[in-house]
Amino acid sequence: MEKNRNILKHALQSLPAKDPSDEVWNKINKQLSKKERLAQLTKYEPPRKVWTHIEQQLANNSSERKSIMPALIKWSVAAAAIFIIGYFIYVNDFNGHQNINYSEKWVTIQDTALWNDHETPETILSTICEGNPAICNSPNFKMIKTKIEQLEKTKQIILTQFNIYEPNTELKIMLTKIELEQAGLIKQII
C-alpha cells in the first residue's frame, strides 16, 4: 500500500485531461468495423473432393518429411564422425610425421686389464718366501698374507663391476685404496 496515498491522488487529479483527436477515433472505428464485417461473411463449405485432395497432399508432405529426417540425421552423424576422426588424426599426428630424437655420447672403454698388469701380491709374497723362508712361518706373516688375499678377492669383485659405458670413478678410487693398502702390508713384511 502506498504510504503517501493522498499526495498521489492529488497529483493524479491535477494532471490535465486531453481528448484524443478525431483521426485516432476514426482508425479505431475502422479496425472494429473490419472485425465486424469479417464476422458477418458467409461461410462456404468446399466440396468433398477438395478435402480429399488436401488430405492427400498433407499425407505426401508428411511422408517426404519422414524420409528427409532420417537422411538428415544420417548425414549429420556422418559429418560429426568425420570431424571427430579428423580431430584425433590432427591431435595425435597419425600421418607418419613423428619426431625422433637421438644423441651420441663418446665414451672411452675402460680396460680392467690395467689393474691386473703389474705383479700380483701373491707373486711378491712368494718371492719374499723364497728369499727368507723363516719369515713365511711367522704368525704375523700369515695374518698379513690373509689380509692381502682378502683385499685381492675384493679387488677381483670390484673389477667384475666395471661398466664400459660409465666412468667408474668410485670403483677406481676403491681399487687404488686396495692397492695402497696391499702395498702397505707388503712393506710391513719387508
C-alpha angles and dihedrals in degrees: 000000000000113000095207097044095147092053091050092048092050091048092051092050092051093057113108116253115227130185117220118247123262092254092063091051091048092053091049091049092050092052092049093046091052091055091047092049092049090052090052094055116115117252116238123202112208120221120272091251091065092052093050090049091050091049091051091050091050091049091050092048093049092050090049090050090048091053093045095051097059091045090049091049091048092051093047091049090049091049091049091049091050090049093050093047090047091050092052091047090050094047098043095037097224092170094095100260096126121162111236117187126188137171138195129223121192113214133178113231113240113231112211090192089079089070092051099043098089128070113292121235090245092060090048091050092048090050089052091048091050091052097044114015093178092067092055092062096054119105091231091058092048091051092049091046092055090049090050091048091050090050090049091052090049089049091053091049091051091048090057090056094059113121117205092213098053131065092239090207095157092049091051090051090050091049091049091052091049092051092048091050091049090049090050091051092049089051089054089057095047 
